[in-house]
Structures are given as C-alpha cells and as structure tokens.
Tab-separated table of C-alpha atoms in Angstrom:
chain	number	residue	atom	x	y	z
A	147	MET	CA	125.622	111.541	87.024
A	148	ASP	CA	125.909	109.714	90.626
A	149	HIS	CA	129.132	111.569	91.245
A	150	ASP	CA	127.009	114.753	90.233
A	151	LEU	CA	124.817	114.049	92.477
A	152	LEU	CA	126.520	113.034	95.868
A	153	THR	CA	128.329	115.776	95.178
A	154	GLN	CA	124.924	118.358	95.552
A	155	VAL	CA	124.104	115.915	98.138
A	156	ASP	CA	127.883	116.684	100.111
A	157	ASP	CA	128.003	120.224	99.696
A	158	ALA	CA	124.010	121.047	100.683
A	159	GLU	CA	124.929	118.896	103.547
A	160	ARG	CA	127.788	121.188	104.843
A	161	ASP	CA	125.354	124.240	104.231
A	162	LEU	CA	123.820	122.466	106.886
A	163	HIS	CA	125.612	122.088	109.435
A	164	ALA	CA	126.713	125.213	108.826
A	165	ALA	CA	122.926	126.205	109.382
A	166	ALA	CA	122.980	123.770	112.886
A	167	SER	CA	125.625	126.194	113.889
A	168	ARG	CA	124.626	129.093	114.137
A	169	ARG	CA	121.433	128.925	115.895
A	170	VAL	CA	117.824	128.595	115.521
A	171	ALA	CA	116.170	130.984	118.223
A	172	ALA	CA	113.810	128.961	120.140
A	173	GLY	CA	110.866	131.355	120.485
A	174	GLU	CA	106.632	130.719	121.783
A	175	ASP	CA	105.514	131.464	118.888
A	176	LEU	CA	105.522	128.733	116.107
A	177	ALA	CA	105.151	130.470	113.738
A	178	ALA	CA	108.076	132.875	114.013
A	179	TYR	CA	109.904	129.266	114.858
A	180	PHE	CA	108.660	127.968	111.324
A	181	ASP	CA	110.251	130.487	109.514
A	182	ALA	CA	113.504	130.429	111.743
A	183	VAL	CA	114.244	126.911	110.865
A	184	ILE	CA	113.079	127.304	107.171
A	185	ALA	CA	116.071	130.733	106.895
A	186	ALA	CA	118.706	128.520	108.889
A	187	ASP	CA	118.566	126.182	106.256
A	188	GLN	CA	117.415	123.522	108.363
A	189	LYS	CA	114.789	120.281	108.411
A	190	ILE	CA	110.590	120.687	109.004
A	191	GLU	CA	109.583	117.150	110.310
A	192	PRO	CA	106.514	115.649	110.508
A	193	ARG	CA	105.659	117.024	114.081
A	194	ASP	CA	106.749	120.463	113.674
A	195	TRP	CA	104.029	123.140	113.433
A	196	MET	CA	104.135	124.398	110.065
A	197	PRO	CA	101.209	126.808	108.465
A	198	GLU	CA	98.486	125.527	106.916
A	199	ALA	CA	99.115	125.834	103.035
A	200	TYR	CA	103.323	123.761	103.890
A	201	ARG	CA	100.874	120.577	104.756
A	202	LYS	CA	98.663	120.965	102.013
A	203	GLY	CA	101.155	122.085	98.947
A	204	LEU	CA	103.012	119.290	100.274
A	205	VAL	CA	100.856	116.681	100.651
A	206	ARG	CA	99.274	117.602	96.183
A	207	GLN	CA	103.486	116.989	96.103
A	208	ILE	CA	104.376	114.584	97.353
A	209	ALA	CA	101.504	112.427	96.280
A	210	GLN	CA	101.534	113.729	92.761
A	211	HIS	CA	105.356	112.306	92.792
A	212	ALA	CA	103.517	108.962	93.787
A	213	HIS	CA	101.453	108.744	91.981
A	214	SER	CA	103.157	108.910	88.554
A	215	GLU	CA	105.864	106.343	90.014
A	216	ILE	CA	103.069	103.858	90.034
A	217	ILE	CA	101.611	105.187	86.405
A	218	GLY	CA	105.354	104.907	85.429
A	219	MET	CA	105.031	101.440	85.292
A	220	GLN	CA	103.002	100.941	83.135
A	221	PRO	CA	104.409	102.878	79.840
A	222	GLU	CA	107.984	100.035	80.385
A	223	GLY	CA	105.596	97.151	81.648
A	224	ASN	CA	104.576	97.278	78.201
A	225	TRP	CA	107.185	95.910	76.945
A	226	ILE	CA	108.291	93.778	79.819
A	227	THR	CA	107.513	90.297	77.851
A	228	ARG	CA	109.014	91.280	74.877
A	229	ALA	CA	112.521	92.263	76.004
A	230	PRO	CA	115.030	91.777	72.720
A	231	SER	CA	117.075	89.317	75.413
A	232	LEU	CA	117.142	87.762	79.250
A	233	LYS	CA	119.250	90.507	79.713
A	234	ARG	CA	117.624	93.008	78.617
A	235	LYS	CA	114.103	91.830	80.435
A	236	ALA	CA	115.860	91.596	83.825
A	237	ILE	CA	117.246	94.771	84.081
A	238	LEU	CA	113.844	96.574	82.724
A	239	LEU	CA	111.725	94.388	85.697
A	240	ALA	CA	114.148	95.793	87.826
A	241	LYS	CA	113.554	99.108	86.869
A	242	VAL	CA	110.142	98.619	87.491
A	243	GLN	CA	110.277	96.760	90.722
A	244	ASP	CA	111.926	100.235	91.430
A	245	GLU	CA	109.527	102.229	90.434
A	246	ALA	CA	107.307	100.765	92.860
A	247	GLY	CA	109.589	101.039	94.940
A	248	HIS	CA	109.915	104.620	94.335
A	249	GLY	CA	106.167	104.674	94.801
A	250	LEU	CA	105.947	103.127	98.201
A	251	TYR	CA	108.729	105.665	99.274
A	252	LEU	CA	106.681	108.325	98.425
A	253	TYR	CA	103.588	107.343	99.484
A	254	ALA	CA	104.984	107.340	103.695
A	255	ALA	CA	106.903	110.020	102.620
A	256	ALA	CA	103.131	111.365	102.146
A	257	GLU	CA	101.712	110.130	104.887
A	258	THR	CA	104.201	111.020	107.571
A	259	LEU	CA	101.811	114.409	106.952
A	260	GLY	CA	98.806	113.294	107.891
A	261	ILE	CA	96.431	111.181	105.063
A	262	THR	CA	95.740	108.353	104.718
A	263	ARG	CA	97.354	105.432	102.127
A	264	ASP	CA	93.846	104.699	101.249
A	265	GLU	CA	93.039	108.575	100.364
A	266	LEU	CA	96.517	109.291	98.583
A	267	VAL	CA	95.217	105.768	96.433
A	268	ASP	CA	92.013	107.149	96.263
A	269	LEU	CA	92.737	110.964	95.074
A	270	LEU	CA	94.383	108.657	92.093
A	271	LEU	CA	92.019	106.705	91.425
A	272	THR	CA	89.241	109.234	91.420
A	273	GLY	CA	91.285	111.693	89.055
A	274	ARG	CA	90.791	114.094	92.263
A	275	GLN	CA	95.002	114.080	92.206
A	276	LYS	CA	97.634	113.727	88.588
A	277	TYR	CA	100.425	112.403	88.181
A	278	SER	CA	103.003	113.253	85.295
A	279	SER	CA	101.831	114.173	82.059
A	280	ILE	CA	104.761	112.180	80.523
A	281	PHE	CA	102.800	108.909	81.475
A	282	ASN	CA	100.358	110.040	78.525
A	283	TYR	CA	102.603	108.802	75.671
A	284	PRO	CA	102.438	105.543	74.267
A	285	THR	CA	105.508	103.282	73.992
A	286	LEU	CA	105.786	101.791	70.383
A	287	THR	CA	108.833	100.714	70.073
A	288	TRP	CA	111.376	99.123	71.897
A	289	ALA	CA	113.827	102.023	71.377
A	290	ASP	CA	111.074	104.142	73.710
A	291	MET	CA	112.453	101.970	76.554
A	292	GLY	CA	116.041	103.544	75.162
A	293	ALA	CA	114.264	106.843	75.380
A	294	ILE	CA	112.725	106.925	78.035
A	295	GLY	CA	115.693	106.163	80.649
A	296	TRP	CA	117.461	108.809	79.170
A	297	LEU	CA	115.474	111.708	78.016
A	298	VAL	CA	113.063	111.243	80.513
A	299	ASP	CA	114.845	109.462	83.701
A	300	GLY	CA	117.554	112.641	82.853
A	301	ALA	CA	114.559	114.895	83.056
A	302	ALA	CA	113.030	113.868	86.570
A	303	ILE	CA	117.161	113.361	87.892
A	304	VAL	CA	117.874	117.057	86.830
A	305	ASN	CA	113.675	117.729	88.265
A	306	GLN	CA	114.539	115.510	91.849
A	307	VAL	CA	118.055	116.464	92.531
A	308	PRO	CA	117.021	119.552	94.250
A	309	LEU	CA	114.377	118.040	96.201
A	310	CYS	CA	117.443	116.303	98.192
A	311	ARG	CA	118.260	119.428	99.371
A	312	CYS	CA	114.027	120.491	100.038
A	313	SER	CA	112.935	121.668	103.520
A	314	TYR	CA	110.831	118.859	104.495
A	315	GLY	CA	112.788	116.056	105.810
A	316	PRO	CA	110.523	112.329	104.836
A	317	TYR	CA	110.621	113.923	101.586
A	318	ALA	CA	114.189	114.627	101.310
A	319	ARG	CA	115.732	111.028	102.526
A	320	ALA	CA	112.907	110.008	100.450
A	321	MET	CA	113.916	111.831	97.195
A	322	ILE	CA	118.017	111.652	98.424
A	323	ARG	CA	116.920	106.713	98.315
A	324	ILE	CA	115.526	108.140	95.288
A	325	CYS	CA	118.420	109.779	93.385
A	326	LYS	CA	120.441	106.956	93.860
A	327	GLU	CA	118.673	104.673	92.371
A	328	GLU	CA	117.444	107.038	89.172
A	329	SER	CA	120.967	107.124	87.735
A	330	PHE	CA	120.624	103.074	87.006
A	331	HIS	CA	117.863	104.233	85.351
A	332	GLN	CA	119.264	107.288	82.838
A	333	ARG	CA	121.681	105.328	81.825
A	334	GLN	CA	120.522	101.691	80.793
A	335	GLY	CA	118.473	103.390	78.915
A	336	TYR	CA	121.597	105.539	77.303
A	337	GLU	CA	122.829	102.317	76.495
A	338	ILE	CA	120.058	100.882	75.167
A	339	LEU	CA	119.625	103.700	72.329
A	340	HIS	CA	123.194	103.983	71.945
A	341	THR	CA	123.514	99.777	71.125
A	342	LEU	CA	120.642	100.367	68.510
A	343	ALA	CA	122.462	103.380	66.986
A	344	HIS	CA	124.839	102.171	66.191
A	345	GLY	CA	123.603	98.941	64.627
A	346	THR	CA	121.927	97.891	61.290
A	347	PRO	CA	120.208	101.032	59.476
A	348	GLU	CA	116.357	99.895	60.778
A	349	GLN	CA	117.407	99.921	64.426
A	350	HIS	CA	119.221	103.448	64.361
A	351	ALA	CA	115.937	104.872	62.545
A	352	MET	CA	113.673	103.459	65.173
A	353	ALA	CA	115.936	104.834	67.555
A	354	GLN	CA	116.142	108.129	65.778
A	355	ASP	CA	112.306	108.117	65.963
A	356	ALA	CA	112.078	107.384	69.817
A	357	VAL	CA	113.998	110.663	70.562
A	358	ASP	CA	112.129	112.553	68.045
A	359	ARG	CA	109.063	111.636	69.668
A	360	TRP	CA	109.664	112.106	73.436
A	361	TRP	CA	112.271	114.902	73.203
A	362	TYR	CA	108.949	117.872	73.410
A	363	PRO	CA	107.261	115.480	75.737
A	364	SER	CA	110.414	114.976	78.114
A	365	LEU	CA	110.807	119.353	78.201
A	366	ALA	CA	107.634	119.764	78.584
A	367	MET	CA	107.603	117.564	81.880
A	368	PHE	CA	109.218	120.831	83.974
A	369	GLY	CA	106.155	122.747	83.973
A	370	PRO	CA	104.425	125.367	82.129
A	371	PRO	CA	107.115	128.710	82.060
A	372	ASP	CA	107.988	130.595	85.243
A	373	ALA	CA	105.561	133.451	83.806
A	374	ASN	CA	102.627	131.252	84.458
A	375	SER	CA	103.861	128.200	86.725
A	376	THR	CA	101.303	128.567	90.282
A	377	HIS	CA	102.604	127.845	92.695
A	378	SER	CA	106.648	127.885	92.426
A	379	ALA	CA	106.722	131.465	94.213
A	380	GLN	CA	105.276	130.866	97.449
A	381	SER	CA	107.507	126.646	97.177
A	382	MET	CA	110.844	128.114	96.473
A	383	ALA	CA	109.845	130.753	99.497
A	384	TRP	CA	109.956	127.674	101.398
A	385	LYS	CA	112.938	126.354	99.643
A	386	VAL	CA	110.570	122.543	98.825
A	387	LYS	CA	112.107	123.937	94.972
A	388	ARG	CA	114.963	125.138	95.097
A	389	PHE	CA	115.207	126.046	91.056
A	390	SER	CA	112.598	127.452	88.714
A	391	ASN	CA	110.923	124.788	86.135
A	392	ASP	CA	112.614	127.095	83.618
A	393	GLU	CA	116.208	126.455	85.035
A	394	LEU	CA	116.003	122.951	85.795
A	395	ARG	CA	114.586	122.982	81.917
A	396	GLN	CA	117.698	124.796	80.626
A	397	LYS	CA	120.125	122.704	82.265
A	398	PHE	CA	118.665	119.811	80.769
A	399	VAL	CA	118.830	121.462	77.352
A	400	ASP	CA	122.177	121.939	77.930
A	401	MET	CA	123.695	118.460	79.336
A	402	THR	CA	121.353	115.906	76.629
A	403	ALA	CA	122.196	118.611	73.522
A	404	GLU	CA	126.366	117.432	75.374
A	405	GLN	CA	125.106	113.500	75.571
A	406	VAL	CA	122.995	113.132	72.174
A	407	ARG	CA	126.223	112.884	70.863
A	408	ALA	CA	128.019	109.835	71.216
A	409	LEU	CA	125.213	107.895	70.106
A	410	GLY	CA	124.879	109.698	66.572
A	411	LEU	CA	121.601	110.777	66.830
A	412	THR	CA	120.325	113.808	66.649
A	413	LEU	CA	118.261	115.793	68.694
A	414	PRO	CA	114.335	117.284	67.191
A	415	ASP	CA	115.438	120.715	67.494
A	416	PRO	CA	116.385	122.851	64.097
A	417	GLU	CA	116.950	126.048	66.672
A	418	LEU	CA	119.392	124.093	69.185
A	419	ARG	CA	122.763	125.437	69.127
A	420	TRP	CA	124.821	126.970	71.688
A	421	ASN	CA	125.288	130.725	72.750
A	422	ASP	CA	128.562	131.990	73.658
A	423	GLU	CA	126.953	135.042	74.888
A	424	ARG	CA	124.319	133.654	77.341
A	425	GLY	CA	126.757	130.911	78.085
A	426	HIS	CA	123.961	127.987	77.530
A	427	TYR	CA	122.780	125.916	74.487
A	428	ASP	CA	119.253	128.095	72.641
A	429	TYR	CA	116.013	125.892	72.289
A	430	THR	CA	112.671	125.486	70.625
A	431	GLN	CA	109.968	125.769	73.666
A	432	PRO	CA	107.498	122.677	73.972
A	433	ASP	CA	104.606	122.720	73.473
A	434	TYR	CA	102.543	124.238	76.639
A	435	ASP	CA	99.159	124.104	75.649
A	436	GLU	CA	99.713	120.564	74.491
A	437	LEU	CA	101.220	120.403	78.352
A	438	SER	CA	97.288	121.670	79.386
A	439	ARG	CA	95.445	119.324	77.262
A	440	VAL	CA	97.684	116.335	78.170
A	441	ILE	CA	97.615	117.278	82.283
A	442	LYS	CA	93.711	118.316	81.797
A	443	GLY	CA	92.777	114.620	80.566
A	444	ASP	CA	93.505	114.913	76.607
A	445	GLY	CA	97.120	113.249	76.220
A	446	PRO	CA	97.112	110.127	73.648
A	447	CYS	CA	96.924	107.499	77.156
A	448	ASN	CA	95.240	108.854	79.568
A	449	ARG	CA	91.892	107.109	79.421
A	450	GLN	CA	94.069	104.217	78.770
A	451	ARG	CA	96.239	104.235	81.690
A	452	MET	CA	93.854	105.468	84.936
A	453	ALA	CA	91.057	102.169	83.354
A	454	HIS	CA	94.878	100.488	83.764
A	455	ARG	CA	94.918	101.331	86.915
A	456	ARG	CA	91.564	100.729	88.619
A	457	ARG	CA	92.066	97.253	86.766
A	458	ALA	CA	95.049	96.509	88.547
A	459	HIS	CA	94.045	97.124	92.581
A	460	ALA	CA	90.875	96.042	91.547
A	461	GLU	CA	91.729	92.769	91.014
A	462	GLY	CA	94.705	93.425	93.197
A	463	ALA	CA	91.236	93.411	96.701
A	464	TRP	CA	91.988	89.589	97.010
A	465	VAL	CA	96.045	89.642	97.584
A	466	ARG	CA	94.426	92.801	100.595
A	467	GLU	CA	91.962	90.755	101.971
A	468	ALA	CA	93.534	87.196	102.123
A	469	ALA	CA	96.990	89.372	104.734
A	470	ALA	CA	94.004	90.402	106.425
A	471	ALA	CA	92.828	87.481	107.038
A	472	TYR	CA	96.086	85.894	107.974
A	473	ALA	CA	97.018	88.237	110.244
A	474	ALA	CA	93.746	88.573	111.943
A	475	LYS	CA	94.193	84.569	112.361
A	476	ARG	CA	96.991	84.681	114.188
A	477	THR	CA	96.585	87.296	116.427
A	478	SER	CA	92.976	85.275	117.944
B	27	MET	CA	94.759	99.959	105.169
B	28	THR	CA	96.472	97.534	107.397
B	29	ASP	CA	98.925	98.289	110.079
B	30	LEU	CA	101.753	101.242	110.453
B	31	TRP	CA	105.752	100.214	110.872
B	32	GLU	CA	109.160	101.903	111.110
B	33	VAL	CA	112.001	99.952	109.390
B	34	PHE	CA	115.326	99.782	110.521
B	35	VAL	CA	118.460	98.660	108.367
B	36	ARG	CA	122.559	97.574	109.549
B	37	PRO	CA	123.815	98.357	106.465
B	38	ARG	CA	126.835	96.079	107.895
B	39	ARG	CA	128.321	93.853	110.993
B	40	GLY	CA	129.471	96.640	113.318
B	41	LEU	CA	127.130	99.259	112.487
B	42	SER	CA	123.667	99.967	114.365
B	43	HIS	CA	120.656	99.682	112.937
B	44	THR	CA	119.157	103.229	111.123
B	45	HIS	CA	115.861	104.389	110.287
B	46	VAL	CA	115.186	103.506	106.326
B	47	GLY	CA	111.727	104.720	105.924
B	48	SER	CA	108.465	103.141	106.601
B	49	LEU	CA	105.766	100.800	105.369
B	50	HIS	CA	102.129	98.779	105.723
B	51	ALA	CA	101.994	95.631	106.712
B	52	PRO	CA	99.021	93.201	108.255
B	53	ASP	CA	102.164	91.379	110.813
B	54	ALA	CA	105.247	91.564	111.443
B	55	GLU	CA	106.196	88.806	109.144
B	56	VAL	CA	104.936	90.507	106.497
B	57	ALA	CA	106.943	93.560	107.086
B	58	LEU	CA	110.073	91.573	107.360
B	59	ARG	CA	108.926	90.476	103.591
B	60	HIS	CA	107.941	93.764	102.347
B	61	ALA	CA	111.009	95.815	104.066
B	62	ARG	CA	113.571	92.973	102.186
B	63	ASP	CA	112.345	94.069	98.981
B	64	LEU	CA	111.550	97.567	99.793
B	65	TYR	CA	114.451	99.115	101.448
B	66	THR	CA	116.926	96.239	100.678
B	67	ARG	CA	116.822	96.110	96.995
B	68	ARG	CA	120.649	96.910	96.362
B	69	GLN	CA	122.157	94.895	99.647
B	70	GLU	CA	121.895	98.045	101.427
B	71	GLY	CA	121.499	95.997	104.524
B	72	VAL	CA	122.108	93.135	106.632
B	73	SER	CA	119.511	93.033	109.678
B	74	ILE	CA	116.272	94.976	109.310
B	75	TRP	CA	113.834	95.778	112.062
B	76	VAL	CA	110.407	96.537	111.709
B	77	VAL	CA	108.845	98.082	114.829
B	78	PRO	CA	104.819	99.156	114.832
B	79	ALA	CA	104.513	102.870	114.626
B	80	ALA	CA	102.428	103.321	116.982
B	81	ALA	CA	104.360	101.105	119.526
B	82	ILE	CA	107.036	104.245	119.349
B	83	THR	CA	106.675	106.975	122.099
B	84	ALA	CA	108.144	109.689	120.971
B	85	SER	CA	109.628	112.535	123.627
B	86	SER	CA	108.020	115.849	122.579
B	87	PRO	CA	104.668	116.620	120.112
B	88	ASP	CA	107.055	119.188	119.002
B	89	GLU	CA	111.358	119.608	118.673
B	90	LYS	CA	112.433	122.140	120.091
B	91	ASP	CA	110.568	122.057	123.946
B	92	ALA	CA	112.397	122.466	127.449
B	93	PHE	CA	112.892	118.304	127.341
B	94	PHE	CA	116.684	119.019	126.051
B	95	ASP	CA	117.311	122.128	128.493
B	96	PRO	CA	119.065	120.546	131.403
B	97	ALA	CA	121.660	119.741	129.904
B	98	ALA	CA	122.606	122.998	128.516
B	99	ASP	CA	124.581	124.540	131.349
B	100	LYS	CA	126.479	121.369	132.271
B	101	VAL	CA	129.814	122.613	129.503
B	102	TYR	CA	132.158	120.700	132.700
B	103	ARG	CA	130.712	117.341	131.409
B	104	HIS	CA	132.727	117.763	128.396
B	105	PRO	CA	136.972	117.004	128.069
B	106	THR	CA	136.849	120.746	126.008
B	107	PHE	CA	135.834	122.517	129.402
B	108	TYR	CA	139.172	121.416	131.378
B	109	GLN	CA	141.818	122.988	131.111
B	110	VAL	CA	145.471	120.706	130.426
B	111	PRO	CA	149.183	122.626	131.901
B	112	ASP	CA	151.746	122.663	129.216
B	113	GLY	CA	154.052	119.883	128.790
B	114	VAL	CA	150.799	117.132	129.629
B	115	PRO	CA	150.807	114.170	126.972
B	116	HIS	CA	148.552	112.023	126.304
B	117	LEU	CA	145.572	113.236	128.134
C-alpha cells in the first residue's frame, strides 16, 4: 500500500511539474485565472480568488472529514482498556492518537478557507455537519479492531489517496501526511485478523463474524451510487474529487477480494466473483437505504457517539480555560 | 479560541525548516509542545519553529500580481544566457 501511495503521489507531482512548465495565462479576470489554474492541474492556495461554491464545498468536505477522524476515535477507544496484550494496547493507543492528529491537520486545512475552529466544533456538536456513517456501528469484539483497520481504514485509503492530488493545496498536503500514516493502520488491522483467523476455532469464528459485520458498511463508505451522488459532478470538474464513488468502490472490492485469501476468511457475498470480461470482481451492492438512514441519524450508535463527543467537549472546558489563563498571566 | 501558530520543521541536520501546517495554542511554549505531538509523532524532525500566524507578512493578497515581474526580463542572471566557445572545459 505504501509503495502504491508514494508512486501515485510521485506520478501526480510529475504531472504538476509538467503543467507548471506550460504557462498559466495570468489574465485580469479572476474567474478565468481560477479556471486556468484548475485546467493546468495546479493548486489553488488560500489567498487565491475562488468561486464561493468551491470554498463552501471544500469547507463542507474537509470539515466532514475532520469530524470523522474525531468521532472515529470512539469505536476503537472502546477497546483500549481491553486490548489482549500490552503490545496491542500500545499499538491501538498510537492509532487512536493518529486519528486525533488527522482531525487536527484537517481542521487546520479547513480554517484556511475562512472558517474558525470554534465554528467547526460547533457545527459538529449541533449536528449541522456530518461525519462518516461508518462510525455509527458498534465494536462488539476485539476482532472488530482488526476488521476496522483492514476494511474501514482500507476503504478510507482508497478514498483518500486521490485526495493527495486534490486541487486545494492545504487539503492535498494534509492528505499526503494522513495517507502515509494510514497504511500502518491498515496493516495492524490485517495482522490482528490474521492472528485470530489462525488461532483457536473460537478466535477464527470471531474474526469471521467481524468481517461479516463490517463488509457492507465499509462498501457504503464510498457513498451513494454515481447516479444519486449530489456533489460529485462539480467536485470532479474542480478536481477536488478524481474518481467517482462507484469507481473507488470497485477498486476497494478488487483489492480486498484478493487480500481475504491469506486470512483464510471469506467476504459475506455469495455473488463475489471475478468477471473476466470486465476485468473486475462482480459484487453485491450495499444497502443504500440503510446508508441514508444512518446518515440521517438512525444508525445503531449515532446518539451515543454525539452524546459522548458533547460530554468530552464540555468536560475539557477547564483545560482550555486553564491554558488561556496561564497564557494571560505570562503576557501581563 | 486561542491564537493560530504556523509550524516549521527541520527534517534533519543540514536541511532548512519547512512549513508543515498550523495549530492553535495559547502561548509559544504550549505551541511548541503541541507541534511536537501533532507533527513529529514519527521522528519527522530535529527542530521545530512556531510562529504566530498574525506575525507573518505576505507579499501579495493573491499569488499572481506584478510583484515578481521585474525578474522576468533579466535572463542574463542565468548562466545559460552566455555562450561558451567550444573547447573550454570546466566553465
């Protein structure tokens, strides 16, 4: 995965340098200049003029991504105190800490678009901005730590690698950092499942159960099918998004269908098989009605996740106040 | 919310500090500690600078104005401008 990512980033950088050697015509018309930068595969930077819809769309997407990292700490945080060994516990702690870090990189990227951290936190806590539907599913067993790393982080990587080439500079740079760190997450998940799947029959069954429960929600992470995707077309035109939801979902299926073999587990889809004609695996689509219910707030854990986030924010108030008071005391 | 700080990390000895991102902190000392926790979890650096974002003066409101134009017509500042006769080595 790591090799794959770095190659893609390298290829993209080569494209950028080639584009830079062509010259972007610096006309007086700001909109024409913006379009020319996008057309030449260059980056838009915070102080450049940009269409209001580009700015708003990016704030929405980056914020949703940041919120997902922050809420995404909860399903795994649930298992830190119950990790089966000190080594597994240290690894899980490091992974959850990475997720906090990813949230902060992304909040900082969103803030370059003229929204404040306070506003972003408020939008999450009041439910006016969303986070990824996947984090509204419960983590019932230790094997879920494996399934999340392999499938959920795996799906996230497939989604995120193309974002390293997104047209908005601060977002693209944050994504490069994040993707480099995500490949550890995916591998540690795969290793957890591999260990369980080759353990006792009970451990094997636990691993299979986790894969069975996380497979379809992971497929749903790529969003609705292309025909019903609201933000896609404009986002592709502006090169924020590089591939459609269905293309990315197919890519993920093709990868995992092969990775599952070494685990000695199966994916819960009787229709999953290689299609020679298409050069891809055929597979069963996830339940998109379920996806839209979970997004609207009716997943198994939506209320619990939000209540926990609000409580954590409120209980952390004294830390923020103490730090501010200390700073004020030192400067006065 | 507290002040915004820009973070620069020197990846290793001999290289210059490079901008890596930003963060919020109430003062410089806390900003440094946050920067270590946030941007160097995998030994990405040997030194960190934190600078209040408000203290940075930027050359232009957008990044395409005439500020850099004077350099565009001075090609004689590049060694490739000069023709060297054949048979002159190491020049």
